[in-house]
Every structure is written in structure tokens, then in C-alpha cells.
Amino acid sequence: MSATNFIRQIVESELADKRHPGGVVTRFPPEPNGYLHIGHAKSMCLNFGIAQDFKGKCYLRFDDTNPDRESPEYVAAIKHDVRWLGFEWENRLTHASDYFDQLYQAAVELVRNGKAFVCSLSAADIRSSRGTLTQPGHDSPFRDRSVAENLDLFERMRCGEFADGTHVLRARIDMASPNINLRDPTLYRIRHLPHQNTGERWCIYPMYGFTHPLSDALESVTHSLCTLEFEDQRAFYDWVLDNVTVPSRPRQIEFSRLALDYTIMSKRLLTALVEEKRVAGWDDPRMPTLSGLRRRGYTPASIRDFCARIGVTRNEQQIEMSVLENCIREDLDRTAPRAFAVLRPVRVVIDNYPNNQVEEFEAANHPNDPGMGVRTVPFCRELFIEQQDFMEDAPRKFFRLAPGREVRLRYAYLIKCTEVIKDHSGNVIEIHCDYDPASAGGKAPDGRKVKGTLHWVSAEHSVNAEIRLYDQLFVEPNPRADSDTDFMDLINPESQVILTGAKVEPSLARAQCGDTFQFERTGYFCADPDSAPGSPVFNRTVPLRDSWGRKNPA
Ligand code: ATP
Ligand code: MG
């Protein structure tokens, strides 16, 4: 059972009062006009989670009432992501468009009862007659058309007699209502466009606000959970259910949307990033989409854990990225095997190590989980270490390699730097060392103190890898805060840094897409689909908070 929240408490108390003999029914209703993002994960964890925990049912319903923005690509991606996150709809996959016949009948019922009319104002005139928050709207001149005329016009709208925008069907409620959503809202509009599910069958499409309550009622949804921007729509949601014959009476409850620092969650803006090629696609590892997070190396468990930690309330929810990062760190710390990768290599030559000799050292795949086993790493005369693990003029507290200083190569030997070779512009290209043959395994034979411990790979046996370092997508925590600045101009130019010269231990040569590792001292990494046998590509999921190199030597 997940952590409780105000919605779960409502469900619990209603179930205790036996208000829902058929059990609790929820739905997750994405519009297939983009890929799912982590905000949707919050909604899924809530809707599917309540159904799971209270032995109810949850529908996956495609809310497909806008044929011009929706596509089968999005439908397929959404299904994949819902399953990936760990949720199952069984036989409850539906579309709002499955109900187009019933919705049409509901609209006819409203017309018959004088509660809906065909309005022939232009969209602009409808908008300007709607009034404002402080001023009432004006009645449409078409508001008092007879039932017979409305039925005839609506039927002819359906048959395709009229062009887009010439007529709409509107509810007949109250143009003076303090709630603008009740000022004769549009129920149907004409769109001569094929639909991703119903093809050419319809040229009129119901509006979201009309479709949603009826779809909920037709599925016997008990709790229709949506984000707070729909709060003002609740009156119309209830009006529809009060004025159309429906088989059940769902209740809408709102909660706040998830927002995450340094990213955006609007599908419109995410679509713009993709279409303008500012990112590599919906699954670019910098995107807050589930497909992006997956490619970045996030696990379903870490995302569900995140959703549990942030909770569900009605308060504004702007979460720091570190909360999400801590969830994946905690998960991967437990589950990711350790490996050696040198991101920016510099060559080390061990002058007193026999040429042509190779030793295999045993390395634990996990420091605290012996069950994850061991692997061997080959050691020979020439190695690579990180450039940043060497400093020519090192301060006293630099516990890595420097001329005359000794460090431990993890699992292997102690080495001491004897000479530095530079190119003509002064860059270090080779570090010469001597090793202590009595220090196999990295232990000082005489117990002398060697503070620094470095990761390394064999120059001869290591494999070339491409490593993609990711950082926050935007330079501002809220890229939409300032309306004068185009959010595209706030993209972090360092959000993707590609290192093509990395060297990784041989066991990583055949890493499969999705395999995740902790590269010791560097971070958590995940093999990218661009990997090929022998030339792996790794995405950095998150850096390590602390490196064991300083915290616990050896
Ligand atoms: P957009 O307006 O950017 O297109 P949306 O909310 O309309 O996003 P939908 O596909 O309609 O996207 O969302 C499906 C469900 O997920 C809805 O119930 C919606 O309330 C919920 N949802 C969407 N974004 C968030 C978010 N950031 N936090 C929590 N729930 C969300
Ligand atoms: Mg929506």
C-alpha cells in the first residue's frame, strides 16, 4: 500500500461507507498528442495505484478529441510507457472516440430538452461575447432557435454539409454565470479531418469538457482525478452529468500538477523542442519524458518511488531535481554493478613492470552485495587513468597522483610517479611510474599510508567508448517564468557533453542497451541504444554525490 494522501482518504472513507458496491474505478486519460512525461507518472501512480491498493479498476483511456494533434505513434508510445512504469490496464484500454456515438446521442438529448443549440457565430464573436471575469457575457442571437431547427442543423453538421467554423453546438446554460465555463460552452465543433481512431467517420468532434464527464460515466468511473487547472471546469462537469441520462455518477477531484526545476512539462513546449530539433527526439536523455528518463538510465522503480515521495496535495508543487536524482541514486546504488571507465584518459607507463606481462585482478561487482559476484580486470605495463587524477604542481591535500607521490590503483598495486612527459604545448601525455611488486591487491606491505585510490583500465585491453554526460536542460529553474524570454534561449549549452575518447574495462564491450553500471568514482551510466558490439555508448544517468576515492580508500 502506498503512502496515503487526501484523495486516498476520500476513497477509503467512501468505501467504508459502502458508497461504491462495484469497487473503486479510476482512469488515466492521456491525450495522444505527445509522449508521457514524469508529471503523467504522478497521475498514473495515483490512478493505477488507488485501483491496485483498493482492489478496484483503472482504465487507460486515450482522450482523443482533437484529430489534428493526435497520432498512432503517440498512442503506441504511451502504451509502452504505461507498461514500462509497471501498470497494466488488462481489458480496460479505451478511447474517448469509442464513445462518439453515445456522445452524439447525449448532445441530441440536450438539444431535445432545450439545453443545447446550434450557434452560427464565428469563433471570434463567440469569444468576444463571452464576457470577462468581472463582466457577464451576451446571449448568442441563435440561442432561441427552436428544438426542431437545432436538431436539423446538428444532424446536417454531422452529415458534413457545413464547412469548418460555420456552426458549433453550444450548451444553453447561463451567459451571466460568474463561472465563465458555464457561459454556454461549446459542445461540438466541425472539423473535416480524419481521426487516428475513427478515420473518416466523423466530421464533428466533441469538446474535451463535454466528452470527459460522459466517458467517465460510461466507464462507471467513481473518482475522476485531474489536475487543478480543471477546478473551474468542475461545475460544467457536474452540469453535464446532471442534464444527460448517464449510467453512473463520477466525482471529479483535483490535485496539483508536478513541476520540476530546470525542465518543462508542457506537451506543447516539449513538442516544440522535438520539432525544432533542439533535442534528439522525445527520448533524448535530457527530456523529462518517460522515454527520455528510460534512455537516461532511470528505472521504473525509481520513478514510482519519486512519485510516492512527492505525494499528492492541492498545493503548488515545484520539486527540486535533486529529489528525483536521489531516487535513482538510491535504486542504482543497490542494483548497479560496478565497473571501471576512464572518461578523459591519460597514459600511465609502469617502467618496472615486465613488458608483455598481464595479470588478472579480481574486482567485486558490488561492494556490499557479494551475491553480485566478481569479475577480473586485466593489468599490464601501460594503463589509463583520468587526466584529473594527476596534477604536476599538486597542493598538499591532493590525494591523487603527482610527481614523487604514491597512490593505489584499486584492486591492483601501489604506484609512484617518477616522470612526466609533455607535448610541445605543455600538455601531459604520459606519466611514468614505478609499482611496488609487494603491494598486489592494493595493500601496502609495510602498512604505510597511501591515501589516494584511483580507478584505471589497461591500455591494451580496454575498449573505446563514447560517453554522453547530461546535465539539466535549462539554465533557469523555471524557464517559463519570464514571458519576455523565449524558453528556447534558456537551453543549457552544456546539457549534453559528448566524450568520444573514453576507455572502459573489457567487460563493458558488449553492454546491452539499458544495462546500468556505476562507473567507480564517476557516476551511474546506462548503455545507450546507439551502442554496437565492441563500441559501447554510455549515458550518464547521474553523477555520484561522493566518491569513494576520498571517502573510503580501497
Ligand atoms: P498538456 O496540457 O501539456 O498537453 P495535459 O495535462 O493536457 O498536458 P494529458 O495527456 O491530458 O496532458 O494528461 C493526462 C493526465 O495526466 C491528465 O489527467 C493530467 O491531469 C495528468 N497530468 C498531466 N500533466 C501532469 C503533471 N505535470 N502533474 C500531474 N499530472 C499531470
Ligand atoms: Mg489534457
mmCIF file of C-alpha atoms and ligand atoms in Angstrom, residues 29-31 33 63 208 229-230 267, ligand 2:
data_model
loop_
_atom_site.group_PDB
_atom_site.id
_atom_site.type_symbol
_atom_site.label_atom_id
_atom_site.label_comp_id
_atom_site.label_asym_id
_atom_site.label_seq_id
_atom_site.Cartn_x
_atom_site.Cartn_y
_atom_site.Cartn_z
ATOM 1 C CA PRO A 29 -6.684 9.762 -19.624
ATOM 2 C CA PRO A 30 -3.723 10.959 -21.732
ATOM 3 C CA GLU A 31 -4.328 12.836 -24.927
ATOM 4 C CA ASN A 33 -0.602 14.365 -28.729
ATOM 5 C CA ASP A 63 -8.578 11.243 -24.658
ATOM 6 C CA TYR A 208 -12.990 17.850 -24.067
ATOM 7 C CA GLU A 229 -6.490 23.756 -13.739
ATOM 8 C CA PHE A 230 -9.739 21.807 -14.176
ATOM 9 C CA LYS A 267 3.491 18.930 -24.079
HETATM 10 MG MG MG B 2 -5.095 17.485 -21.439
#
